[in-house]
Coordinates of C-alpha atoms and ligand atoms in Angstrom, one line a residue:
M30 CA -32.3 -3.3 12.7
V31 CA -34.8 -2.1 10.2
N32 CA -38.5 -2.9 10.3
T33 CA -39.7 -2.0 6.8
I34 CA -37.9 -2.3 3.5
S35 CA -38.4 -1.7 -0.3
L36 CA -37.0 -4.5 -2.3
L37 CA -35.7 -3.7 -5.8
G38 CA -35.4 -6.8 -8.0
S39 CA -37.5 -9.1 -5.8
T40 CA -37.8 -11.9 -8.4
G41 CA -34.1 -12.5 -8.7
S42 CA -31.7 -14.7 -6.7
I43 CA -30.8 -12.0 -4.1
G44 CA -34.4 -10.7 -4.2
R45 CA -35.9 -14.1 -3.3
Q46 CA -33.4 -14.7 -0.6
T47 CA -34.1 -11.2 0.8
L48 CA -37.8 -12.3 1.2
D49 CA -36.6 -15.4 3.0
V50 CA -34.8 -13.2 5.5
C51 CA -37.8 -10.8 5.8
R52 CA -40.1 -13.9 6.6
E53 CA -37.5 -15.2 9.1
Q54 CA -37.0 -11.8 10.9
G55 CA -40.5 -10.4 10.6
I56 CA -39.4 -7.5 8.4
R57 CA -42.3 -5.8 6.5
V58 CA -41.9 -5.3 2.8
A59 CA -43.5 -2.0 1.7
A60 CA -42.5 -2.2 -2.0
L61 CA -41.5 -4.8 -4.5
T62 CA -40.1 -4.2 -8.0
A63 CA -39.0 -6.4 -10.9
R64 CA -38.5 -6.2 -14.6
S65 CA -41.2 -8.7 -15.6
S66 CA -41.7 -12.2 -14.0
I67 CA -45.4 -11.4 -13.3
E68 CA -46.4 -14.8 -12.0
L69 CA -43.7 -14.7 -9.2
L70 CA -44.3 -11.1 -8.5
E71 CA -48.0 -11.8 -8.0
Q72 CA -47.2 -14.6 -5.6
Q73 CA -44.8 -12.3 -3.7
A74 CA -47.3 -9.5 -3.6
R75 CA -50.1 -11.8 -2.2
A76 CA -47.7 -13.2 0.4
F77 CA -46.1 -9.9 1.6
R78 CA -49.0 -7.4 0.9
P79 CA -46.7 -4.4 0.0
Q80 CA -48.4 -1.1 -0.6
L81 CA -46.6 -0.6 -4.0
V82 CA -45.4 -3.0 -6.7
A83 CA -43.4 -1.4 -9.5
V84 CA -42.7 -3.2 -12.8
Y85 CA -40.1 -1.8 -15.2
D86 CA -42.0 -2.7 -18.4
L87 CA -45.5 -1.4 -19.1
E88 CA -47.2 -4.5 -20.5
P89 CA -46.4 -6.8 -17.6
A90 CA -47.3 -3.9 -15.2
L91 CA -50.8 -3.7 -16.7
E92 CA -51.1 -7.5 -16.5
L93 CA -50.0 -7.5 -12.8
A94 CA -52.5 -4.7 -12.0
R95 CA -55.3 -6.9 -13.5
R96 CA -54.2 -9.9 -11.5
L97 CA -54.0 -7.9 -8.2
A98 CA -57.3 -6.0 -8.7
D99 CA -58.8 -7.7 -5.7
L100 CA -56.1 -6.3 -3.3
K101 CA -55.4 -2.7 -2.2
I102 CA -51.9 -2.7 -3.8
E103 CA -50.8 0.1 -6.2
V104 CA -49.0 -1.1 -9.3
A105 CA -46.7 1.4 -10.9
Y106 CA -44.3 1.0 -13.9
G107 CA -41.2 2.4 -15.5
L108 CA -38.3 4.2 -14.0
D109 CA -40.7 6.4 -12.1
G110 CA -42.3 3.5 -10.5
L111 CA -38.9 2.1 -9.4
R112 CA -37.8 5.5 -8.1
R113 CA -41.0 5.7 -6.0
A114 CA -40.5 2.3 -4.6
A115 CA -36.9 3.3 -3.7
S116 CA -38.0 6.4 -1.9
L117 CA -41.2 5.3 -0.2
P118 CA -41.5 7.2 3.1
E119 CA -42.5 4.0 5.0
S120 CA -39.3 2.1 4.1
E121 CA -36.2 2.5 6.3
A122 CA -34.0 0.5 4.0
V123 CA -33.8 -0.3 0.3
V124 CA -32.3 -3.6 -0.9
T125 CA -30.8 -3.1 -4.4
A126 CA -31.0 -6.5 -5.9
V127 CA -31.5 -5.4 -9.5
V128 CA -28.8 -6.7 -11.9
G129 CA -26.8 -4.2 -14.0
M130 CA -26.3 -0.5 -14.4
A131 CA -30.2 -0.2 -14.7
A132 CA -30.2 0.0 -10.9
L133 CA -28.5 3.4 -11.0
W134 CA -31.6 5.7 -10.9
P135 CA -33.6 3.9 -8.3
T136 CA -30.4 3.6 -6.2
M137 CA -29.8 7.3 -6.4
A138 CA -33.4 7.9 -5.4
A139 CA -32.9 5.7 -2.3
V140 CA -29.7 7.6 -1.4
E141 CA -31.3 11.0 -1.9
A142 CA -34.2 9.9 0.3
G143 CA -31.5 9.2 3.0
K144 CA -32.4 5.5 3.3
R145 CA -30.2 2.7 4.5
V146 CA -29.1 1.1 1.2
A147 CA -28.4 -2.6 1.4
F148 CA -26.2 -2.8 -1.7
A149 CA -26.2 -6.0 -3.6
N150 CA -26.0 -4.4 -7.1
K151 CA -22.3 -3.9 -7.8
E152 CA -22.5 -2.5 -11.3
T153 CA -23.7 0.9 -10.1
L154 CA -20.8 1.2 -7.7
V155 CA -18.3 0.3 -10.4
C156 CA -19.8 2.8 -12.8
A157 CA -20.7 5.7 -10.6
G158 CA -19.4 4.7 -7.2
E159 CA -17.7 8.0 -6.3
L160 CA -20.9 9.9 -7.1
V161 CA -23.1 7.4 -5.2
M162 CA -20.9 7.5 -2.1
E163 CA -20.6 11.3 -2.2
A164 CA -24.4 11.6 -2.5
A165 CA -24.7 9.1 0.4
R166 CA -22.6 11.4 2.6
R167 CA -24.5 14.5 1.5
Y168 CA -28.0 12.9 2.2
G169 CA -27.0 10.9 5.3
A170 CA -27.8 7.6 3.6
E171 CA -26.2 4.5 5.2
I172 CA -24.5 2.2 2.6
I173 CA -24.2 -1.4 3.8
P174 CA -22.8 -4.0 1.5
V175 CA -24.6 -7.2 0.7
D176 CA -22.0 -8.7 -1.7
S177 CA -20.5 -11.5 0.4
E178 CA -16.9 -10.3 0.2
H179 CA -17.7 -6.7 1.0
S180 CA -20.0 -7.7 3.8
A181 CA -17.2 -9.8 5.2
I182 CA -14.8 -6.8 5.1
F183 CA -17.5 -4.6 6.6
Q184 CA -18.0 -7.1 9.4
C185 CA -14.2 -7.4 10.0
M186 CA -14.0 -3.6 10.2
Q187 CA -16.5 -3.4 13.1
G188 CA -14.7 -2.0 16.0
C189 CA -12.0 -0.4 13.9
R190 CA -12.1 3.2 15.0
D191 CA -9.3 4.6 12.8
R192 CA -9.4 3.7 9.1
G193 CA -5.7 4.5 9.0
E194 CA -5.2 1.2 10.8
V195 CA -6.4 -0.8 7.8
K196 CA -3.5 -1.9 5.7
R197 CA -5.1 -4.1 3.0
L198 CA -8.4 -5.7 2.0
V199 CA -8.1 -9.3 0.8
L200 CA -10.9 -10.4 -1.5
T201 CA -11.3 -14.1 -1.7
C202 CA -12.3 -15.7 -5.0
S203 CA -13.5 -19.2 -5.7
G204 CA -11.8 -19.2 -9.1
G205 CA -15.1 -20.2 -10.7
P206 CA -15.8 -23.3 -12.8
F207 CA -12.8 -22.9 -15.0
Y208 CA -10.1 -22.6 -12.4
G209 CA -6.7 -24.0 -13.6
L210 CA -7.5 -23.8 -17.3
G211 CA -5.5 -21.9 -19.9
R212 CA -6.8 -19.4 -22.5
A213 CA -7.1 -21.9 -25.3
E214 CA -9.3 -24.3 -23.3
L215 CA -11.3 -21.4 -21.9
A216 CA -12.2 -20.1 -25.4
K217 CA -14.2 -23.3 -26.1
K218 CA -16.4 -23.2 -23.0
T219 CA -20.1 -23.1 -23.5
K220 CA -22.9 -21.3 -21.7
A221 CA -23.9 -24.5 -19.9
D222 CA -20.2 -24.9 -18.7
A223 CA -20.1 -21.3 -17.5
L224 CA -23.3 -21.6 -15.5
R225 CA -21.9 -24.5 -13.4
H226 CA -20.5 -22.5 -10.4
P227 CA -18.8 -24.7 -7.9
N228 CA -20.1 -23.1 -4.6
W229 CA -22.8 -20.5 -5.2
S230 CA -26.3 -20.5 -6.8
M231 CA -26.9 -17.0 -8.4
G232 CA -28.4 -15.1 -11.3
E233 CA -27.0 -15.9 -14.8
K234 CA -25.2 -12.7 -15.3
I235 CA -23.1 -12.8 -12.2
T236 CA -22.5 -16.6 -12.7
I237 CA -21.0 -15.9 -16.1
D238 CA -19.0 -13.0 -14.5
C239 CA -17.6 -15.6 -12.0
A240 CA -16.5 -17.8 -14.9
T241 CA -14.5 -15.0 -16.6
L242 CA -13.4 -13.6 -13.1
M243 CA -14.9 -10.2 -14.2
N244 CA -17.0 -10.6 -11.1
K245 CA -13.8 -10.3 -9.0
G246 CA -12.7 -7.4 -11.1
L247 CA -15.9 -5.6 -10.5
E248 CA -15.7 -6.4 -6.8
Y249 CA -12.1 -5.0 -6.7
I250 CA -13.5 -1.6 -7.9
E251 CA -16.5 -2.0 -5.6
A252 CA -14.2 -2.5 -2.6
M253 CA -12.3 0.7 -3.4
R254 CA -15.5 2.7 -3.7
L255 CA -17.2 1.3 -0.6
F256 CA -14.2 1.5 1.8
R257 CA -12.4 4.4 0.2
V258 CA -9.1 2.7 -0.2
A259 CA -6.4 3.0 -2.9
P260 CA -6.2 0.2 -5.5
E261 CA -2.8 -0.9 -4.0
Q262 CA -4.7 -1.7 -0.8
V263 CA -6.9 -4.3 -2.4
S264 CA -5.7 -7.8 -3.3
V265 CA -7.3 -11.0 -4.6
V266 CA -6.6 -14.5 -3.5
I267 CA -8.0 -17.7 -4.9
H268 CA -9.7 -19.7 -2.2
R269 CA -11.6 -22.6 -3.8
Q270 CA -13.7 -23.5 -0.8
S271 CA -15.6 -20.1 -0.4
I272 CA -15.5 -20.5 3.4
I273 CA -13.5 -17.4 4.2
H274 CA -15.6 -14.7 2.5
S275 CA -12.8 -12.0 2.7
M276 CA -10.2 -10.6 5.0
V277 CA -8.8 -7.3 6.4
E278 CA -5.2 -6.9 7.2
F279 CA -4.4 -4.2 9.8
T280 CA -1.2 -2.2 10.3
D281 CA -0.1 -4.2 13.3
G282 CA -0.1 -7.4 11.2
A283 CA -3.5 -8.8 12.5
V284 CA -5.6 -10.4 9.8
L285 CA -9.3 -10.7 10.5
A286 CA -11.4 -13.1 8.3
Q287 CA -15.2 -13.7 8.2
M288 CA -16.1 -17.3 7.7
G289 CA -19.3 -19.2 7.0
T290 CA -21.1 -21.5 4.7
P291 CA -21.7 -20.0 1.3
D292 CA -25.2 -18.6 1.8
M293 CA -26.2 -15.1 0.8
R294 CA -28.9 -14.9 3.4
L295 CA -26.2 -14.1 6.0
P296 CA -24.9 -10.9 4.4
I297 CA -28.5 -9.9 3.5
R298 CA -29.6 -10.5 7.1
Y299 CA -26.6 -8.6 8.5
A300 CA -27.3 -5.6 6.2
L301 CA -30.9 -5.4 7.5
T302 CA -30.3 -6.2 11.2
Y303 CA -27.0 -4.2 11.5
P304 CA -25.6 -3.3 14.1
E305 CA -27.4 -6.3 15.6
R306 CA -26.9 -9.9 14.9
R307 CA -30.1 -11.9 14.9
K308 CA -30.7 -15.7 15.3
S309 CA -31.2 -17.7 12.1
E310 CA -32.0 -21.2 11.1
Q311 CA -28.9 -21.3 8.9
P312 CA -26.9 -24.5 9.5
P313 CA -23.6 -23.5 11.2
L314 CA -20.2 -23.9 9.7
D315 CA -18.9 -27.4 10.6
L316 CA -15.2 -26.8 10.9
L317 CA -14.4 -30.5 11.5
N318 CA -16.0 -31.5 8.3
C319 CA -14.9 -28.7 6.1
P320 CA -12.3 -29.3 3.3
P321 CA -8.8 -27.9 3.9
L322 CA -8.7 -24.1 3.3
T323 CA -6.3 -23.3 0.4
F324 CA -5.0 -20.1 -1.1
A325 CA -3.4 -19.3 -4.5
P326 CA -2.7 -16.3 -6.6
P327 CA -5.1 -15.6 -9.5
D328 CA -4.0 -16.4 -13.1
L329 CA -4.2 -12.9 -14.7
E330 CA -3.0 -14.2 -18.1
A331 CA -5.7 -16.8 -18.4
F332 CA -8.4 -14.5 -17.0
P333 CA -7.7 -11.1 -18.5
C334 CA -11.0 -9.6 -17.3
L335 CA -9.7 -9.5 -13.8
K336 CA -6.5 -7.8 -14.9
M337 CA -8.4 -5.3 -17.0
A338 CA -10.6 -4.3 -14.0
M339 CA -7.5 -3.9 -11.8
D340 CA -5.9 -1.7 -14.4
C341 CA -9.2 0.4 -14.7
A342 CA -9.3 0.6 -10.9
K343 CA -5.8 2.1 -11.0
A344 CA -6.5 4.5 -13.9
G345 CA -9.9 5.7 -12.4
G346 CA -12.4 7.6 -14.4
T347 CA -14.9 6.5 -17.1
C348 CA -12.9 3.4 -18.1
C349 CA -14.5 1.5 -15.2
T350 CA -17.9 2.4 -16.7
V351 CA -16.8 1.4 -20.2
L352 CA -15.5 -1.9 -18.9
N353 CA -18.8 -2.6 -17.1
A354 CA -21.0 -1.6 -20.0
A355 CA -19.0 -3.7 -22.6
N356 CA -19.1 -6.6 -20.2
E357 CA -22.9 -6.4 -19.6
E358 CA -23.5 -6.4 -23.3
A359 CA -21.0 -9.1 -24.1
V360 CA -22.4 -11.3 -21.3
E361 CA -25.9 -10.8 -22.7
L362 CA -24.6 -11.9 -26.2
F363 CA -22.9 -15.0 -24.6
R364 CA -26.1 -15.8 -22.8
R365 CA -27.9 -15.7 -26.1
E366 CA -25.1 -17.9 -27.5
M367 CA -24.2 -15.3 -30.1
I368 CA -20.5 -15.1 -29.2
P369 CA -18.1 -17.6 -27.7
F370 CA -16.7 -17.4 -24.2
G371 CA -13.3 -16.1 -25.3
E372 CA -15.0 -13.1 -27.0
I373 CA -16.1 -11.6 -23.7
P374 CA -12.6 -10.3 -22.7
E375 CA -11.8 -9.4 -26.3
L376 CA -14.9 -7.1 -26.7
A377 CA -14.2 -5.5 -23.3
A378 CA -10.5 -4.9 -24.2
G379 CA -11.6 -3.4 -27.6
A380 CA -14.0 -1.0 -25.9
L381 CA -11.4 0.1 -23.5
E382 CA -8.9 0.7 -26.3
K383 CA -11.4 2.6 -28.5
I384 CA -13.1 4.8 -26.0
P385 CA -11.0 7.6 -24.4
N386 CA -10.9 7.7 -20.6
I387 CA -12.2 10.8 -18.7
S388 CA -11.1 11.3 -15.2
R389 CA -13.3 12.7 -12.4
P390 CA -16.4 12.3 -14.6
S391 CA -19.8 13.9 -14.1
M392 CA -23.0 11.9 -14.2
E393 CA -23.5 12.9 -17.8
E394 CA -20.0 11.7 -18.7
I395 CA -20.6 8.4 -16.9
L396 CA -23.9 7.8 -18.8
D397 CA -22.2 8.7 -22.1
A398 CA -19.4 6.2 -21.4
D399 CA -22.0 3.6 -20.5
R400 CA -23.8 4.2 -23.8
R401 CA -20.5 4.2 -25.8
G402 CA -19.3 0.9 -24.2
R403 CA -22.6 -0.8 -25.1
E404 CA -22.5 0.6 -28.6
F405 CA -19.0 -0.6 -29.2
V406 CA -20.0 -4.2 -28.4
R407 CA -23.1 -4.2 -30.5
E408 CA -21.1 -2.8 -33.5
N409 CA -18.3 -5.3 -33.1
I410 CA -20.1 -8.6 -32.8
P411 CA -17.7 -11.0 -34.6
F412 CA -19.1 -13.5 -37.2
H413 CA -18.7 -17.2 -36.5
Ligands
NAD9 P1 -31.0 -12.0 -11.0 O1 -30.8 -11.9 -12.5 O2 -31.3 -13.3 -10.4 O3 -32.1 -11.0 -10.6 C1 -32.2 -9.6 -11.1 C2 -33.4 -8.9 -10.6 O4 -33.3 -7.6 -11.2 C3 -34.7 -9.5 -11.1 O5 -35.7 -9.3 -10.1 C4 -35.1 -8.7 -12.4 O6 -36.5 -8.6 -12.6 C5 -34.5 -7.3 -12.0 N1 -34.2 -6.5 -13.1 C6 -33.4 -6.8 -14.2 N2 -33.3 -5.8 -15.0 C7 -34.0 -4.8 -14.6 C8 -34.3 -3.5 -15.0 N3 -33.9 -3.0 -16.2 N4 -35.1 -2.7 -14.3 C9 -35.7 -3.2 -13.1 N5 -35.4 -4.4 -12.6 C10 -34.6 -5.2 -13.3 O7 -29.7 -11.3 -10.4 P2 -29.0 -11.6 -8.9 O8 -28.1 -12.8 -9.1 O9 -30.0 -11.7 -7.9 O10 -28.0 -10.4 -8.8 C11 -28.6 -9.1 -8.5 C12 -27.4 -8.1 -8.1 O11 -26.7 -8.6 -7.0 C13 -26.3 -8.1 -9.2 O12 -25.8 -6.8 -9.3 C14 -25.2 -9.1 -8.7 O13 -23.9 -8.8 -9.1 C15 -25.4 -8.9 -7.2 N6 -24.9 -10.0 -6.4 C16 -25.6 -11.2 -6.5 C17 -25.2 -12.3 -5.7 C18 -26.0 -13.6 -5.8 O14 -25.7 -14.5 -5.0 N7 -26.9 -13.8 -6.7 C19 -24.1 -12.2 -4.9 C20 -23.5 -10.9 -4.8 C21 -23.9 -9.9 -5.5
MG10 MG1 -19.3 -11.5 -4.3

């Protein structure tokens, strides 16, 4: 159990739920960070009284400093500010609730400071997971997943003393709002349709990723990085009810599953209280009133993003970074209603085809692949 944390991305969906958990468990928050959202950040700073608040952009940082002038709270800005928040000596753990590859530098700062990292941000693990995990080993940083599937797997693995006993990780997937549709119907879907997730309430980027199933693809790569397993040891099963959060199959045939209501506060709480389990006010899972649990294979033809991510996972190297970068850019264009839904996989596929893969990349090569993936999408926006 940790007593003090730094929270990166406090104004987002995971960030706000992390603060609920801190309130519930009496965990102190020493640093808050966000990109902008000054009003909410001010409220959070007044409620939690951190010693440092870091804002990515300069203008909102100056505005926040004016607003907090009556309190003894330091306001920092830019990447430096985020890095400082991530490596604050007072904080035992850092929650990475920033969306996108932008979390890479503050995450590395937390790892290099030897913190417990409660990892919500999946994009950095997809792009630079091998380097992040290697640095974690070197600096003695403890990496604990927050993503519900990976937290479920982590929980199922407690008590497993020999990783050789793990046969397969089974990621469950709700199927998103467009489950059962074919490619032609999918192509016409709007932003409002894509933001209607059946079971979870989350930030816009991840909600759109759930509609394309890219989210499950990113999680496939995330699982390989976190648990150091081969791609053949990870599989995906559609489970519409989101009650089983994921499973681990062991070599003796036993399959352990972690179940619960779809509420991110559970994996967040576990990442902060681990190895303990603490009481919560969360309503328990009511098995007698839950819908029947169903399982089906994913439709890789209708949802090519998942297939592309699985192929990148198998190939390894910078293609995972290119896929993520192209997806981040394409999702941003879709959010701004500049491209149709069906264009997201097209742009990602185009970037993968155009940009050569480099295996065992250095950090520079990863950053270059990220830049090239984004450039490809910006230069290939189709006219409609
Ligand atoms: P969100 O969009 O709701 O919040 C993102 C946060 O990151 C905000 O506080 C924002 O200010 C901050 N941010 C964005 N860009 C930034 C930048 N350039 N520099 C600094 N801060 C920046 O996102 P979310 O849904 O909370 O997701 C956060 C991460 O957690 C994502 O990687 C997502 O995949 C992962 N995740 C989310 C959920 C969920 O339920 N929301 C579940 C599993 C995993
Ligand atoms: Mg997830």
